[in-house]
Short mmCIF file of C-alpha atoms in Angstrom, two decimals:
data_model
loop_
_atom_site.label_atom_id
_atom_site.label_comp_id
_atom_site.label_asym_id
_atom_site.label_seq_id
_atom_site.Cartn_x
_atom_site.Cartn_y
_atom_site.Cartn_z
CA UNK W 1 110.28 116.48 90.51
CA UNK W 2 107.27 118.71 90.07
CA UNK W 3 104.35 117.97 87.76
CA UNK W 4 105.52 120.83 85.52
CA UNK W 5 108.44 118.47 84.78
CA UNK W 6 106.49 115.25 84.24
CA UNK W 7 108.02 111.88 84.89
CA UNK W 8 109.00 109.70 81.94
CA UNK W 9 108.61 105.96 82.37
CA UNK W 10 110.44 104.95 79.18
CA UNK W 11 113.49 103.72 81.16
CA UNK W 12 111.32 101.18 83.02
CA UNK W 13 110.58 99.33 79.77
CA UNK W 14 114.20 98.19 79.38
CA UNK W 15 114.64 94.50 80.26
CA UNK W 16 115.85 94.09 83.82
CA UNK W 17 115.45 97.79 84.67
CA UNK W 18 113.98 97.04 88.10
CA UNK W 19 115.63 93.68 88.84
CA UNK W 20 117.84 95.00 91.66
CA UNK W 21 114.86 96.53 93.46
CA UNK W 22 112.34 93.70 93.10
CA UNK W 23 110.93 92.09 96.24
CA UNK W 24 112.43 88.66 96.98
CA UNK W 25 109.04 87.03 96.24
CA UNK W 26 109.47 88.00 92.56
CA UNK W 27 112.73 86.05 92.18
CA UNK W 28 112.38 83.12 89.82
CA UNK W 29 109.25 84.56 88.21
CA UNK W 30 109.17 85.54 84.54
CA UNK W 31 108.36 89.17 83.68
CA UNK W 32 105.90 89.93 80.89
CA UNK W 33 105.90 93.62 80.01
CA UNK W 34 102.49 94.76 78.79
CA UNK W 35 102.70 96.85 75.62
CA UNK W 36 101.40 100.35 76.21
CA UNK W 37 100.39 103.05 73.71
CA UNK W 38 102.17 105.69 75.80
CA UNK W 39 105.33 104.05 77.24
CA UNK W 40 106.48 107.40 78.65
CA UNK W 41 103.32 107.60 80.82
CA UNK W 42 102.39 103.97 81.58
CA UNK W 43 104.31 100.85 82.57
CA UNK W 44 102.94 97.44 83.51
CA UNK W 45 104.73 94.14 84.01
CA UNK W 46 103.20 90.83 85.08
CA UNK W 47 105.26 88.17 86.88
CA UNK W 48 104.39 84.54 86.11
CA UNK W 49 105.91 81.19 87.17
CA UNK W 50 106.95 80.32 83.59
CA UNK W 51 107.19 82.07 80.22
CA UNK W 52 104.11 80.19 78.99
CA UNK W 53 102.03 80.66 82.15
CA UNK W 54 99.07 83.02 82.41
CA UNK W 55 98.97 82.55 86.21
CA UNK W 56 100.03 85.94 87.59
CA UNK W 57 101.95 85.80 90.90
CA UNK W 58 102.81 89.50 90.96
CA UNK W 59 102.63 92.72 89.00
CA UNK W 60 103.88 96.29 88.92
CA UNK W 61 101.82 99.09 87.41
CA UNK W 62 103.15 102.63 87.17
CA UNK W 63 101.52 105.70 85.68
CA UNK W 64 102.49 109.34 85.68
CA UNK W 65 100.33 112.01 87.26
CA UNK W 66 99.66 115.48 85.89
CA UNK W 67 99.17 117.25 89.21
CA UNK W 68 100.24 116.87 92.84
CA UNK W 69 97.99 115.03 95.27
CA UNK W 70 95.75 117.49 97.11
CA UNK W 71 93.46 117.39 100.12
CA UNK W 72 90.36 116.99 97.94
CA UNK W 73 91.78 113.93 96.18
CA UNK W 74 92.78 112.40 99.50
CA UNK W 75 89.28 112.86 100.92
CA UNK W 76 87.64 111.61 97.71
CA UNK W 77 89.78 108.48 97.51
CA UNK W 78 89.31 107.73 101.21
CA UNK W 79 85.54 107.75 100.57
CA UNK W 80 85.90 105.80 97.32
CA UNK W 81 87.94 103.02 98.95
CA UNK W 82 86.02 102.16 102.16
CA UNK W 83 87.12 99.71 104.84
CA UNK W 84 87.12 96.71 105.14
CA UNK W 85 87.68 96.09 101.40
CA UNK W 86 90.40 98.72 101.17
CA UNK W 87 92.74 100.17 103.71
CA UNK W 88 93.75 103.79 103.23
CA UNK W 89 96.51 105.67 105.06
CA UNK W 90 98.69 108.72 104.50
CA UNK W 91 102.26 108.01 103.42
CA UNK W 92 104.63 107.97 106.40
CA UNK W 93 105.73 111.45 107.36
CA UNK W 94 109.39 110.70 106.60
CA UNK W 95 108.43 109.79 102.98
CA UNK W 96 106.35 112.87 102.20
CA UNK W 97 109.37 114.99 101.25
CA UNK W 98 110.01 112.61 98.36
CA UNK W 99 106.46 111.75 97.33
CA UNK W 100 104.32 114.73 98.33
CA UNK W 101 102.65 116.22 101.38
CA UNK W 102 99.37 114.41 100.68
CA UNK W 103 100.78 111.17 99.23
CA UNK W 104 98.80 108.16 100.40
CA UNK W 105 98.75 104.37 100.33
CA UNK W 106 95.83 102.06 99.61
CA UNK W 107 95.96 98.34 100.21
CA UNK W 108 93.60 95.51 99.37
CA UNK W 109 93.66 91.78 99.95
CA UNK W 110 92.22 89.30 97.48
CA UNK W 111 93.83 86.46 95.54
CA UNK W 112 96.81 88.83 95.40
CA UNK W 113 97.57 91.59 97.89
CA UNK W 114 97.75 95.05 96.33
CA UNK W 115 99.77 97.96 97.74
CA UNK W 116 99.52 101.28 95.91
CA UNK W 117 101.16 104.65 96.45
CA UNK W 118 99.54 107.74 95.01
CA UNK W 119 102.28 110.37 94.95
CA UNK W 120 102.62 113.81 93.37
CA UNK W 121 104.22 112.61 90.12
CA UNK W 122 103.55 108.85 90.03
CA UNK W 123 101.02 106.19 90.91
CA UNK W 124 102.74 102.88 91.72
CA UNK W 125 100.76 99.68 92.39
CA UNK W 126 102.35 96.36 93.29
CA UNK W 127 100.45 93.09 93.51
CA UNK W 128 101.92 90.00 95.14
CA UNK W 129 100.93 86.75 96.77
CA UNK W 130 99.55 87.34 100.28
CA UNK W 131 102.17 87.79 102.97
CA UNK W 132 105.17 87.46 100.64
CA UNK W 133 106.37 91.09 100.45
CA UNK W 134 107.51 93.30 103.33
CA UNK W 135 106.81 97.06 103.43
CA UNK W 136 110.55 97.85 103.21
CA UNK W 137 110.69 95.94 99.91
CA UNK W 138 107.80 97.97 98.53
CA UNK W 139 109.42 101.27 99.51
CA UNK W 140 112.74 100.17 97.96
CA UNK W 141 110.93 99.36 94.71
CA UNK W 142 109.04 102.68 94.72
CA UNK W 143 112.30 104.57 95.34
CA UNK W 144 113.88 102.88 92.31
CA UNK W 145 110.86 103.56 90.10
CA UNK W 146 110.85 107.19 91.23
CA UNK W 147 114.61 107.58 90.62
CA UNK W 148 114.43 106.08 87.11
CA UNK W 149 111.43 108.25 86.20
CA UNK W 150 113.32 111.35 87.39
CA UNK W 151 116.41 110.47 85.31
CA UNK W 152 114.35 110.02 82.19
CA UNK W 153 112.07 113.02 82.70
#
């Protein structure tokens, strides 16, 4: 999908839309979708231990992008997110055909770990409790988000 055919995130707002692709650490948690003014461009869901809880154990944030990732953005973000607080790396070569030549990943560790992919059409950030989510689970989730955004767009 090229930015001239923007992604549409409306399909992600349906209850259970991502359930089959969620990391195992999200099982048993209660999703709370955050209302957005532009549901076609933004999606955010918080995962809590109970419906009443405000203690966030995980989250997924997705936003559409208007232009492909370029070399300038890569260099700028690498400078903006310095080690050791952030870790920056290019997306694996075998993923670039799907997400863009200059797609990249940033990770941070705090109360929750954060893994984010900046791709040509989407930005996808996943937060989770430290050590509870494997990279393969993150890529499976991103693939599902990407596929649903393509179907809707």
